[in-house]
Amino acid sequence: MDIFIGVVVGLLVLMFLVTAHEFGHFIAARRNGVNVLEFGIGFPPRIAAWMKDPKTGKWRKLPRKEWSKDKVSKVVYSSADDKSFAQKGMVFSLNWLPIGGFCQMDGESAADSREGTFGKAGFWAKTKILFAGVTMNWLVAILIFTILAWTGMPEFLDNQFTIGADTRTDSTPVRIASVAEDSPAARAGLKAGDYILTVEGAEVRHASDVMGINESHAGEIVSYVIQRDIKTGCCLDDCPECTCVEDCKMEPAELSFDIHLNATGSEYLLGITMETSQALSYSTWSAPIVGVGLTAQITGETFKGVGIMLWNLISGVGSQFSPDEAVRENGQDAISSVGDSVSGPVGIIGVLFPAFTAAGPSNLAFLAALISVSLACMNVLPIPALDGGRWLLIAIYKLRKKKLTKETEEKIVSRAFMVLLALIFIVTILDIIRIAQ
């Protein structure tokens, strides 16, 4: 049931983020004189549709019999030998497939020269329209992060952006879930239920803090300070002759342990498993600044990750032509790391959203903001099927002072789109394999 709820929530969140992206295109198109034929939430088949009368500005629900193109359009004769269809008004639709949304503009080809079309718009207007979607995704992320900064921001990143003068952090200590038999932890006296306060004098806020310090001190003696609930007062198991059990209490106490860790290469260094803990940071006046700063930080990390992924892919493929077996093996590891670092729709909806939904609304909102930033970053990339690629194509032809024909644009965009579909298919297969394992 948790997985099912997570999948449903994931679909709704993704639909919201994609619809917000398309709404950015919609606003920019309307403000720059480009007619929008249809704005849809979800993808067809349709559930319902409404049309806005351009003269009165009123909306009316379209009966199913008027959904076809010939019912919402009228013939316009531009010359004696040429006729075309013009839509009577903008359509707003709700659709059955909850996988995003769309903004269908009139004359989306850059070669279209009719008034009110995307093709007729100037270069600056096209730029604003194409990048309005990614701008909207960044604004959504900023809004979510701003709200989280007020209500409690989960800490997921190293050196996560905050304003120190206006940040209060609440965190629960890392709790030991289990202790392996005959491990350094067991021999030292650590128990399940203990809370780890410090390791080598450093405050512990995440399980990764414990693992990092242990790795840097493998084979050495490390000092731990833990918090444990200890019985105080008159307790039957401590004093069998007592009768005043009502005075028995459990009180937290801090205990110190010097633990000799196992050496590097051992099955484990300490021998414990830890429950996931999470710190929440709170801001007041600086919340909007945190929203902008964290969005910028994650944007930079996203582009950095894409760069590393592309480098690993290119260098990994290139190394397969090397006569050195060690170089080829390193290249294979680099290629494998690319597959492990990429997640498609199945991985996001089937794995990430169920996990983050179960972790609470703050974590779910953080994930939504992360995906919104990712959508913005991906659409900026110079891939012809995406917004950044379409803009680059238009810009190149403008600099060359050549007309970008409809046939050339469709050929480039359609081929790039097929490559994207192939990549999505491959990533989806990898997601299914990871889930099955």
PDB file of C-alpha atoms in Angstrom, residues 190-336:
ATOM      1  CA  LEU A 190      27.627  -0.504  22.927  1.00  0.00           C
ATOM      2  CA  LYS A 191      23.981  -1.624  22.835  1.00  0.00           C
ATOM      3  CA  ALA A 192      21.025  -1.321  20.491  1.00  0.00           C
ATOM      4  CA  GLY A 193      19.054   1.764  21.457  1.00  0.00           C
ATOM      5  CA  ASP A 194      22.118   3.835  22.365  1.00  0.00           C
ATOM      6  CA  TYR A 195      22.343   7.321  20.862  1.00  0.00           C
ATOM      7  CA  ILE A 196      25.717   8.397  19.465  1.00  0.00           C
ATOM      8  CA  LEU A 197      26.488  11.960  20.573  1.00  0.00           C
ATOM      9  CA  THR A 198      30.121  12.458  19.544  1.00  0.00           C
ATOM     10  CA  VAL A 199      32.933  10.508  17.881  1.00  0.00           C
ATOM     11  CA  GLU A 200      36.493  11.698  18.485  1.00  0.00           C
ATOM     12  CA  GLY A 201      34.998  14.871  19.959  1.00  0.00           C
ATOM     13  CA  ALA A 202      33.055  15.713  16.782  1.00  0.00           C
ATOM     14  CA  GLU A 203      29.285  16.146  17.054  1.00  0.00           C
ATOM     15  CA  VAL A 204      27.352  13.465  15.192  1.00  0.00           C
ATOM     16  CA  ARG A 205      24.335  14.604  13.176  1.00  0.00           C
ATOM     17  CA  HIS A 206      24.117  11.933  10.488  1.00  0.00           C
ATOM     18  CA  ALA A 207      24.989   8.247  10.232  1.00  0.00           C
ATOM     19  CA  SER A 208      27.443   9.259   7.482  1.00  0.00           C
ATOM     20  CA  ASP A 209      29.371  11.286  10.085  1.00  0.00           C
ATOM     21  CA  VAL A 210      30.029   8.109  12.083  1.00  0.00           C
ATOM     22  CA  MET A 211      31.049   6.132   9.002  1.00  0.00           C
ATOM     23  CA  GLY A 212      33.347   8.896   7.748  1.00  0.00           C
ATOM     24  CA  ILE A 213      35.233   9.211  11.045  1.00  0.00           C
ATOM     25  CA  ASN A 214      35.520   5.427  11.379  1.00  0.00           C
ATOM     26  CA  GLU A 215      36.958   5.131   7.866  1.00  0.00           C
ATOM     27  CA  SER A 216      39.570   7.785   8.576  1.00  0.00           C
ATOM     28  CA  HIS A 217      40.575   5.991  11.835  1.00  0.00           C
ATOM     29  CA  ALA A 218      40.406   2.357  10.718  1.00  0.00           C
ATOM     30  CA  GLY A 219      42.467   0.090  12.977  1.00  0.00           C
ATOM     31  CA  GLU A 220      42.801   2.815  15.623  1.00  0.00           C
ATOM     32  CA  ILE A 221      41.226   3.470  19.010  1.00  0.00           C
ATOM     33  CA  VAL A 222      38.323   5.902  18.685  1.00  0.00           C
ATOM     34  CA  SER A 223      36.478   7.642  21.524  1.00  0.00           C
ATOM     35  CA  TYR A 224      32.665   7.503  21.518  1.00  0.00           C
ATOM     36  CA  VAL A 225      30.243   9.390  23.755  1.00  0.00           C
ATOM     37  CA  ILE A 226      26.786   7.831  23.768  1.00  0.00           C
ATOM     38  CA  GLN A 227      23.519   8.515  25.539  1.00  0.00           C
ATOM     39  CA  ARG A 228      21.782   5.579  27.203  1.00  0.00           C
ATOM     40  CA  ASP A 229      18.671   5.338  29.342  1.00  0.00           C
ATOM     41  CA  ILE A 230      19.733   3.924  32.717  1.00  0.00           C
ATOM     42  CA  LYS A 231      17.484   2.758  35.536  1.00  0.00           C
ATOM     43  CA  THR A 232      17.667   4.825  38.699  1.00  0.00           C
ATOM     44  CA  GLY A 233      15.895   4.584  42.046  1.00  0.00           C
ATOM     45  CA  CYS A 234      14.521   1.311  43.432  1.00  0.00           C
ATOM     46  CA  CYS A 235      14.205  -1.291  40.663  1.00  0.00           C
ATOM     47  CA  LEU A 236      13.333  -4.949  41.193  1.00  0.00           C
ATOM     48  CA  ASP A 237      15.862  -6.323  38.711  1.00  0.00           C
ATOM     49  CA  ASP A 238      18.645  -4.311  40.353  1.00  0.00           C
ATOM     50  CA  CYS A 239      17.525  -4.965  43.932  1.00  0.00           C
ATOM     51  CA  PRO A 240      15.310  -8.097  44.246  1.00  0.00           C
ATOM     52  CA  GLU A 241      14.341  -7.258  47.835  1.00  0.00           C
ATOM     53  CA  CYS A 242      12.924  -3.843  46.933  1.00  0.00           C
ATOM     54  CA  THR A 243       9.201  -3.268  46.992  1.00  0.00           C
ATOM     55  CA  CYS A 244       9.141   0.395  45.977  1.00  0.00           C
ATOM     56  CA  VAL A 245       9.165  -0.267  42.213  1.00  0.00           C
ATOM     57  CA  GLU A 246       7.138   2.902  41.623  1.00  0.00           C
ATOM     58  CA  ASP A 247      10.315   4.868  42.372  1.00  0.00           C
ATOM     59  CA  CYS A 248      12.163   3.129  39.515  1.00  0.00           C
ATOM     60  CA  LYS A 249      12.896   5.567  36.647  1.00  0.00           C
ATOM     61  CA  MET A 250      14.764   5.568  33.361  1.00  0.00           C
ATOM     62  CA  GLU A 251      17.040   8.577  32.997  1.00  0.00           C
ATOM     63  CA  PRO A 252      19.420   9.439  30.158  1.00  0.00           C
ATOM     64  CA  ALA A 253      23.103   9.294  30.967  1.00  0.00           C
ATOM     65  CA  GLU A 254      26.195  10.040  28.920  1.00  0.00           C
ATOM     66  CA  LEU A 255      28.764   7.241  28.754  1.00  0.00           C
ATOM     67  CA  SER A 256      32.229   7.274  27.185  1.00  0.00           C
ATOM     68  CA  PHE A 257      33.813   4.347  25.317  1.00  0.00           C
ATOM     69  CA  ASP A 258      37.228   3.864  23.748  1.00  0.00           C
ATOM     70  CA  ILE A 259      36.732   1.425  20.898  1.00  0.00           C
ATOM     71  CA  HIS A 260      39.472  -0.299  18.905  1.00  0.00           C
ATOM     72  CA  LEU A 261      38.145  -0.409  15.325  1.00  0.00           C
ATOM     73  CA  ASN A 262      38.855  -3.212  12.893  1.00  0.00           C
ATOM     74  CA  ALA A 263      41.358  -2.598  10.130  1.00  0.00           C
ATOM     75  CA  THR A 264      40.465  -1.531   6.598  1.00  0.00           C
ATOM     76  CA  GLY A 265      39.280  -4.495   4.538  1.00  0.00           C
ATOM     77  CA  SER A 266      37.474  -6.159   7.432  1.00  0.00           C
ATOM     78  CA  GLU A 267      33.799  -7.107   7.204  1.00  0.00           C
ATOM     79  CA  TYR A 268      33.053  -4.020   9.283  1.00  0.00           C
ATOM     80  CA  LEU A 269      35.015  -1.428  11.223  1.00  0.00           C
ATOM     81  CA  LEU A 270      32.680  -0.944  14.195  1.00  0.00           C
ATOM     82  CA  GLY A 271      29.907  -3.512  13.761  1.00  0.00           C
ATOM     83  CA  ILE A 272      26.682  -1.534  14.148  1.00  0.00           C
ATOM     84  CA  THR A 273      23.697  -0.562  12.038  1.00  0.00           C
ATOM     85  CA  MET A 274      22.186   2.861  12.548  1.00  0.00           C
ATOM     86  CA  GLU A 275      18.707   4.238  12.128  1.00  0.00           C
ATOM     87  CA  THR A 276      18.297   7.086   9.695  1.00  0.00           C
ATOM     88  CA  SER A 277      18.345  10.414  11.463  1.00  0.00           C
ATOM     89  CA  GLN A 278      17.617  13.792   9.989  1.00  0.00           C
ATOM     90  CA  ALA A 279      18.410  17.334  10.977  1.00  0.00           C
ATOM     91  CA  LEU A 280      15.936  20.118  10.242  1.00  0.00           C
ATOM     92  CA  SER A 281      17.035  23.735   9.939  1.00  0.00           C
ATOM     93  CA  TYR A 282      14.695  26.672  10.524  1.00  0.00           C
ATOM     94  CA  SER A 283      14.972  30.237   9.229  1.00  0.00           C
ATOM     95  CA  THR A 284      12.857  33.373   9.647  1.00  0.00           C
ATOM     96  CA  TRP A 285      13.690  36.547   7.697  1.00  0.00           C
ATOM     97  CA  SER A 286      16.299  34.739   5.592  1.00  0.00           C
ATOM     98  CA  ALA A 287      13.903  32.051   4.298  1.00  0.00           C
ATOM     99  CA  PRO A 288      13.520  33.643   0.803  1.00  0.00           C
ATOM    100  CA  ILE A 289      17.310  34.047   0.591  1.00  0.00           C
ATOM    101  CA  VAL A 290      17.725  30.377   1.531  1.00  0.00           C
ATOM    102  CA  GLY A 291      15.174  29.469  -1.152  1.00  0.00           C
ATOM    103  CA  VAL A 292      17.158  31.298  -3.843  1.00  0.00           C
ATOM    104  CA  GLY A 293      20.569  30.214  -2.554  1.00  0.00           C
ATOM    105  CA  LEU A 294      19.685  26.542  -2.217  1.00  0.00           C
ATOM    106  CA  THR A 295      18.113  26.505  -5.694  1.00  0.00           C
ATOM    107  CA  ALA A 296      21.314  28.018  -7.094  1.00  0.00           C
ATOM    108  CA  GLN A 297      23.435  25.505  -5.158  1.00  0.00           C
ATOM    109  CA  ILE A 298      21.458  22.515  -6.427  1.00  0.00           C
ATOM    110  CA  THR A 299      21.481  23.923  -9.973  1.00  0.00           C
ATOM    111  CA  GLY A 300      25.267  24.097  -9.842  1.00  0.00           C
ATOM    112  CA  GLU A 301      25.504  20.568  -8.421  1.00  0.00           C
ATOM    113  CA  THR A 302      23.146  19.302 -11.137  1.00  0.00           C
ATOM    114  CA  PHE A 303      25.213  20.761 -13.978  1.00  0.00           C
ATOM    115  CA  LYS A 304      28.366  19.476 -12.277  1.00  0.00           C
ATOM    116  CA  GLY A 305      26.839  15.995 -12.069  1.00  0.00           C
ATOM    117  CA  VAL A 306      25.829  16.079 -15.737  1.00  0.00           C
ATOM    118  CA  GLY A 307      29.361  17.112 -16.666  1.00  0.00           C
ATOM    119  CA  ILE A 308      30.919  14.289 -14.631  1.00  0.00           C
ATOM    120  CA  MET A 309      28.443  11.800 -16.105  1.00  0.00           C
ATOM    121  CA  LEU A 310      29.243  12.858 -19.687  1.00  0.00           C
ATOM    122  CA  TRP A 311      32.979  12.738 -18.988  1.00  0.00           C
ATOM    123  CA  ASN A 312      32.701   9.240 -17.499  1.00  0.00           C
ATOM    124  CA  LEU A 313      30.672   8.104 -20.497  1.00  0.00           C
ATOM    125  CA  ILE A 314      33.010   9.567 -23.115  1.00  0.00           C
ATOM    126  CA  SER A 315      36.217   8.531 -21.354  1.00  0.00           C
ATOM    127  CA  GLY A 316      34.775   5.098 -20.546  1.00  0.00           C
ATOM    128  CA  VAL A 317      33.802   4.392 -24.140  1.00  0.00           C
ATOM    129  CA  GLY A 318      37.120   5.740 -25.419  1.00  0.00           C
ATOM    130  CA  SER A 319      39.121   3.556 -23.019  1.00  0.00           C
ATOM    131  CA  GLN A 320      37.586   0.413 -24.495  1.00  0.00           C
ATOM    132  CA  PHE A 321      39.896   0.891 -27.513  1.00  0.00           C
ATOM    133  CA  SER A 322      43.004   0.829 -25.326  1.00  0.00           C
ATOM    134  CA  PRO A 323      45.324  -2.226 -25.525  1.00  0.00           C
ATOM    135  CA  ASP A 324      45.849  -1.965 -21.737  1.00  0.00           C
ATOM    136  CA  GLU A 325      43.419  -4.299 -19.910  1.00  0.00           C
ATOM    137  CA  ALA A 326      43.547  -2.221 -16.705  1.00  0.00           C
ATOM    138  CA  VAL A 327      42.530   0.906 -18.640  1.00  0.00           C
ATOM    139  CA  ARG A 328      39.629  -0.981 -20.225  1.00  0.00           C
ATOM    140  CA  GLU A 329      38.441  -2.220 -16.816  1.00  0.00           C
ATOM    141  CA  ASN A 330      38.559   1.321 -15.389  1.00  0.00           C
ATOM    142  CA  GLY A 331      36.568   2.461 -18.404  1.00  0.00           C
ATOM    143  CA  GLN A 332      33.950  -0.189 -17.768  1.00  0.00           C
ATOM    144  CA  ASP A 333      33.663   1.013 -14.154  1.00  0.00           C
ATOM    145  CA  ALA A 334      33.191   4.580 -15.418  1.00  0.00           C
ATOM    146  CA  ILE A 335      30.433   3.458 -17.796  1.00  0.00           C
ATOM    147  CA  SER A 336      28.764   1.475 -14.988  1.00  0.00           C
TER     148      SER A 336
END
